[in-house]
Amino acid sequence: MDNNRQSEQSSQPAPSLPASARLPFNHCNLPAVILGSLTFQEHPVPLEIDGVRDFHQDLFATLAAFGRHADRAQRFQDYMTVNFLLDELDEAGLTPGRRRKSRVNANYLRMVRGWSFDSDGREGAVLKRWVESRFGLLARHHAGSLIDRNGDAYHHYVLQGTRGLYATNALEAQLDLLYTYCQYELAREHPHTLHIRLYRGINRIDEHEILETGVCGRHRVLLNNLNSFTSNRERADEFGDYILMAKVPLSKVFFYNRLLPGMLKGEDEYVVIGGAYEVCISTI
């Protein structure tokens, strides 16, 4: 009987998201093993960070009254400024006379703009650490492979992320609300839609961890926990010799260029939460 049980267990497919790529806990309505899986990619559901919508329900009630995206975006930015005292940092606890520029500007806008400039910089480390905390998906790359938790690259990543959060004004809470607002806008812009087709230029197929190779350029890959994509295939051509195309769940879009005016430099950039994905990789 024990042999039969062992045989049944060995015949079961391995999880699509390796245990080494996820945490056993997060601050989301689904565990990482589910939201990071191939099944979730195919059959996504809304993702919610614990308590954010309830705590900021007045904001979303107000946004519902605005018909234009631009008006909602302005209302959101005004709310962020007031709620997080972004223009009143002394009241937020910053010591007078010690206003280091990097700390004064360490807000949600600085983080996403820093990501667009260099996803392997300090702001990128903060965002990847935020994804780890909220969604339980471990970063796989940051200026080098992070698979070796004892390696220099991993220690540098942790140090950058820690320094980036130090003495900031509820920065992770700002990112929580940014993601939640992004999901609100996507639901209004794409009602009854679960996926968006996005592209990413790569120079080598092995830039991503290959879980399984299929036919006709189809691969199952493990993406970093946060990734830049574009909705414009021609734009993706500029960044590599191969094009990676993915059917991305809208619930895994953290933010995108048009969400707030002038937020990102790339007109069609989408920043996507990772995990296991089935993708199609083709040459240009």
Coordinates of C-alpha atoms in Angstrom, one line a residue:
M1 CA 0.0 0.0 0.0
D2 CA 2.9 2.4 0.9
N3 CA 4.5 1.5 -2.4
N4 CA 1.3 2.3 -4.3
R5 CA 1.0 5.7 -2.5
Q6 CA 4.7 6.5 -3.4
S7 CA 4.0 5.5 -7.0
E8 CA 1.0 7.8 -7.2
Q9 CA 2.9 10.7 -5.6
S10 CA 5.8 10.3 -8.0
S11 CA 3.5 10.2 -11.0
Q12 CA 1.9 13.6 -10.1
P13 CA 3.3 16.6 -12.0
A14 CA 5.6 18.9 -10.1
P15 CA 4.3 22.3 -9.0
S16 CA 4.6 24.9 -11.8
L17 CA 6.1 27.3 -9.3
P18 CA 9.1 25.8 -7.6
A19 CA 9.3 26.0 -3.8
S20 CA 12.5 27.9 -4.1
A21 CA 10.7 30.8 -5.9
R22 CA 8.0 31.4 -3.3
L23 CA 7.4 32.2 0.3
P24 CA 4.9 30.3 2.5
F25 CA 3.1 33.5 3.4
N26 CA 2.2 36.8 1.9
H27 CA -0.3 39.7 2.3
C28 CA -2.6 38.8 -0.5
N29 CA -5.9 36.9 -0.9
L30 CA -4.1 34.0 -2.6
P31 CA -0.9 32.2 -1.6
A32 CA 2.1 32.4 -3.9
V33 CA 1.9 28.8 -5.0
I34 CA -1.4 29.6 -6.6
L35 CA -1.0 33.1 -7.9
G36 CA 2.4 32.3 -9.3
S37 CA 1.2 29.1 -11.1
L38 CA 0.5 28.4 -14.7
T39 CA -3.1 27.6 -13.8
F40 CA -3.5 31.1 -12.5
Q41 CA -2.1 32.5 -15.7
E42 CA -4.8 30.6 -17.6
H43 CA -7.6 31.2 -15.2
P44 CA -6.8 34.4 -13.2
V45 CA -9.0 36.0 -10.6
P46 CA -8.6 39.5 -8.9
L47 CA -5.8 39.9 -6.5
E48 CA -6.2 42.1 -3.4
I49 CA -3.6 43.2 -0.9
D50 CA -5.0 42.7 2.6
G51 CA -7.1 45.6 3.8
V52 CA -6.2 48.2 1.2
R53 CA -9.6 48.7 -0.5
D54 CA -11.4 48.7 2.9
F55 CA -9.0 51.2 4.4
H56 CA -9.2 53.5 1.4
Q57 CA -12.9 52.9 0.5
D58 CA -13.6 56.7 0.5
L59 CA -11.1 57.2 -2.3
F60 CA -12.6 54.5 -4.6
A61 CA -16.1 55.8 -3.8
T62 CA -15.0 59.2 -5.0
L63 CA -13.3 57.9 -8.1
A64 CA -16.5 56.2 -9.2
A65 CA -18.0 59.7 -9.8
F66 CA -15.4 60.7 -12.3
G67 CA -16.0 59.7 -15.9
R68 CA -12.6 60.7 -17.4
H69 CA -9.4 58.8 -16.7
A70 CA -7.4 62.1 -16.4
D71 CA -9.7 63.4 -13.7
R72 CA -9.5 60.1 -11.7
A73 CA -5.7 60.2 -12.1
Q74 CA -5.5 63.7 -10.7
R75 CA -7.8 62.8 -7.9
F76 CA -5.7 59.8 -7.0
Q77 CA -2.4 61.8 -7.0
D78 CA -4.1 64.5 -4.8
Y79 CA -5.2 61.8 -2.4
M80 CA -1.7 60.3 -2.2
T81 CA -0.2 63.7 -1.5
V82 CA -2.6 64.4 1.3
N83 CA -3.0 61.0 2.8
F84 CA 0.8 60.3 3.0
L85 CA 1.7 64.0 3.7
L86 CA 4.1 64.0 0.7
D87 CA 4.3 67.8 0.8
E88 CA 4.4 68.0 4.6
L89 CA 7.2 65.7 5.5
D90 CA 7.9 67.4 8.8
E91 CA 4.5 66.3 9.9
A92 CA 5.1 62.8 8.6
G93 CA 8.1 62.6 11.0
L94 CA 11.1 63.7 9.0
T95 CA 13.5 65.5 11.3
P96 CA 13.8 69.2 10.5
G97 CA 17.2 70.2 9.2
R98 CA 18.0 66.7 8.0
R99 CA 16.1 66.6 4.8
R100 CA 18.3 64.3 2.7
K101 CA 17.1 64.6 -0.9
S102 CA 17.0 60.9 -1.4
R103 CA 14.6 60.5 1.6
V104 CA 12.4 63.5 0.7
N105 CA 11.9 62.1 -2.8
A106 CA 11.4 58.5 -1.7
N107 CA 7.8 58.2 -2.7
Y108 CA 5.8 56.0 -5.0
L109 CA 6.5 58.2 -8.1
R110 CA 10.2 58.1 -7.4
M111 CA 10.1 54.3 -7.2
V112 CA 8.4 53.7 -10.5
R113 CA 10.5 56.3 -12.3
G114 CA 13.6 54.7 -10.9
W115 CA 12.5 51.3 -12.1
S116 CA 12.0 52.7 -15.6
F117 CA 15.5 54.1 -15.6
D118 CA 17.3 51.1 -14.0
S119 CA 15.3 48.1 -12.8
D120 CA 18.5 46.8 -11.1
G121 CA 19.0 50.0 -9.1
R122 CA 17.9 50.9 -5.5
E123 CA 14.3 51.6 -6.6
G124 CA 14.1 48.3 -8.4
A125 CA 15.3 46.5 -5.3
V126 CA 12.6 48.2 -3.2
L127 CA 9.8 47.2 -5.7
K128 CA 11.0 43.6 -5.9
R129 CA 11.2 43.4 -2.1
W130 CA 7.6 44.8 -2.0
V131 CA 6.5 42.0 -4.4
E132 CA 8.1 39.4 -2.1
S133 CA 6.2 40.8 0.9
R134 CA 2.8 41.3 -0.7
F135 CA 2.6 38.4 -3.1
G136 CA 5.2 36.0 -1.8
L137 CA 7.1 35.7 -5.1
L138 CA 10.9 35.7 -4.6
A139 CA 13.1 37.8 -6.8
R140 CA 15.2 35.7 -9.1
H141 CA 17.5 38.4 -10.5
H142 CA 18.8 41.8 -9.5
A143 CA 22.1 42.9 -11.1
G144 CA 22.9 39.2 -11.1
S145 CA 21.3 35.9 -10.2
L146 CA 19.7 35.7 -6.7
I147 CA 19.4 31.9 -6.6
D148 CA 22.4 31.6 -4.3
R149 CA 21.1 33.2 -1.1
N150 CA 24.7 33.3 0.2
G151 CA 26.1 35.1 -2.8
D152 CA 27.2 38.7 -3.2
A153 CA 24.4 39.5 -5.6
Y154 CA 21.8 38.5 -3.1
H155 CA 23.3 40.4 -0.2
H156 CA 23.7 43.5 -2.4
Y157 CA 20.0 43.2 -3.4
V158 CA 18.9 42.9 0.3
L159 CA 21.1 45.9 1.2
Q160 CA 19.7 48.1 -1.6
G161 CA 16.1 47.2 -0.7
T162 CA 16.6 47.9 3.0
R163 CA 18.4 51.2 2.4
G164 CA 15.7 52.2 -0.1
L165 CA 13.0 51.7 2.5
Y166 CA 14.9 53.2 5.5
A167 CA 13.3 56.4 6.9
T168 CA 10.7 56.6 4.1
N169 CA 7.1 57.7 4.7
A170 CA 5.0 54.5 4.6
L171 CA 6.5 53.7 1.2
E172 CA 5.2 50.1 1.1
A173 CA 1.7 51.4 1.9
Q174 CA 2.0 53.9 -1.0
L175 CA 2.9 51.0 -3.3
D176 CA -0.1 49.0 -2.0
L177 CA -2.4 51.8 -3.0
L178 CA -0.8 52.3 -6.3
Y179 CA -1.3 48.7 -7.3
T180 CA -4.9 48.8 -6.1
Y181 CA -5.6 51.9 -8.0
C182 CA -4.0 50.3 -11.1
Q183 CA -6.3 47.4 -10.8
Y184 CA -9.3 49.7 -10.4
E185 CA -8.4 51.5 -13.6
L186 CA -7.7 48.4 -15.6
A187 CA -11.1 47.0 -14.6
R188 CA -12.8 50.2 -15.9
E189 CA -10.7 50.3 -19.1
H190 CA -11.0 46.6 -19.9
P191 CA -14.3 45.4 -18.5
H192 CA -14.9 41.6 -18.7
T193 CA -11.3 41.1 -19.8
L194 CA -8.9 38.8 -18.0
H195 CA -5.7 39.0 -20.0
I196 CA -3.6 41.4 -22.1
R197 CA -1.0 40.3 -24.7
L198 CA 2.4 41.8 -23.9
Y199 CA 5.9 41.6 -25.4
R200 CA 9.4 41.6 -24.1
G201 CA 12.6 41.8 -26.1
I202 CA 15.4 39.4 -24.9
N203 CA 18.9 38.7 -26.2
R204 CA 19.0 35.0 -25.2
I205 CA 16.4 32.4 -24.6
D206 CA 18.1 31.4 -21.4
E207 CA 17.7 34.9 -19.9
H208 CA 14.8 33.3 -18.1
E209 CA 14.6 30.1 -16.2
I210 CA 13.1 27.5 -18.5
L211 CA 10.7 25.1 -16.7
E212 CA 9.6 23.2 -19.9
T213 CA 10.3 23.5 -23.6
G214 CA 7.4 22.9 -26.0
V215 CA 6.9 23.0 -29.7
C216 CA 6.6 26.0 -32.0
G217 CA 8.6 28.3 -29.7
R218 CA 6.3 27.7 -26.7
H219 CA 8.1 27.6 -23.4
R220 CA 7.1 27.5 -19.7
V221 CA 9.4 29.9 -17.9
L222 CA 9.9 31.3 -14.5
L223 CA 9.9 35.1 -14.7
N224 CA 11.5 37.4 -12.2
N225 CA 9.0 38.5 -9.6
L226 CA 8.7 41.9 -11.4
N227 CA 9.3 42.5 -15.1
S228 CA 8.9 45.2 -17.8
F229 CA 6.8 44.4 -20.9
T230 CA 5.4 46.5 -23.7
S231 CA 2.1 46.3 -25.5
N232 CA 3.9 47.3 -28.7
R233 CA 5.6 44.4 -30.4
E234 CA 7.7 46.7 -32.6
R235 CA 8.9 48.5 -29.4
A236 CA 10.0 45.1 -28.0
D237 CA 12.2 44.6 -31.1
E238 CA 14.5 47.3 -29.9
F239 CA 15.5 45.4 -26.8
G240 CA 16.7 42.1 -28.0
D241 CA 17.1 39.5 -30.8
Y242 CA 14.1 37.5 -29.6
I243 CA 10.6 38.4 -28.7
L244 CA 8.9 36.9 -25.7
M245 CA 5.1 37.1 -25.9
A246 CA 2.9 36.4 -22.9
K247 CA -0.8 36.4 -22.2
V248 CA -0.6 38.3 -18.9
P249 CA -3.4 38.3 -16.4
L250 CA -4.6 41.9 -15.9
S251 CA -4.5 41.2 -12.1
K252 CA -0.7 40.9 -12.4
V253 CA -0.2 44.3 -13.8
F254 CA 1.4 46.4 -11.1
F255 CA 1.4 49.7 -13.1
Y256 CA 1.7 51.0 -16.7
N257 CA 2.7 54.1 -18.4
R258 CA -0.7 55.6 -19.0
L259 CA -1.9 55.1 -15.4
L260 CA -0.7 58.5 -14.3
P261 CA 0.5 61.3 -16.6
G262 CA 4.2 61.2 -17.2
M263 CA 4.8 58.4 -14.7
L264 CA 7.0 56.3 -17.0
K265 CA 9.1 57.3 -20.0
G266 CA 8.0 54.3 -22.2
E267 CA 4.7 55.0 -23.9
D268 CA 3.6 51.4 -23.8
E269 CA 5.4 50.0 -20.8
Y270 CA 3.7 47.6 -18.4
V271 CA 5.3 46.4 -15.2
V272 CA 4.2 42.8 -14.5
I273 CA 4.3 40.6 -11.4
G274 CA 6.1 37.4 -12.2
G275 CA 5.8 33.7 -11.5
A276 CA 5.4 30.8 -13.9
Y277 CA 4.2 31.7 -17.4
E278 CA 3.6 29.9 -20.7
V279 CA 5.1 32.1 -23.3
C280 CA 5.9 32.1 -27.0
I281 CA 9.5 33.0 -28.0
S282 CA 10.2 34.0 -31.6
T283 CA 13.0 35.6 -33.6
I284 CA 12.6 39.2 -34.8

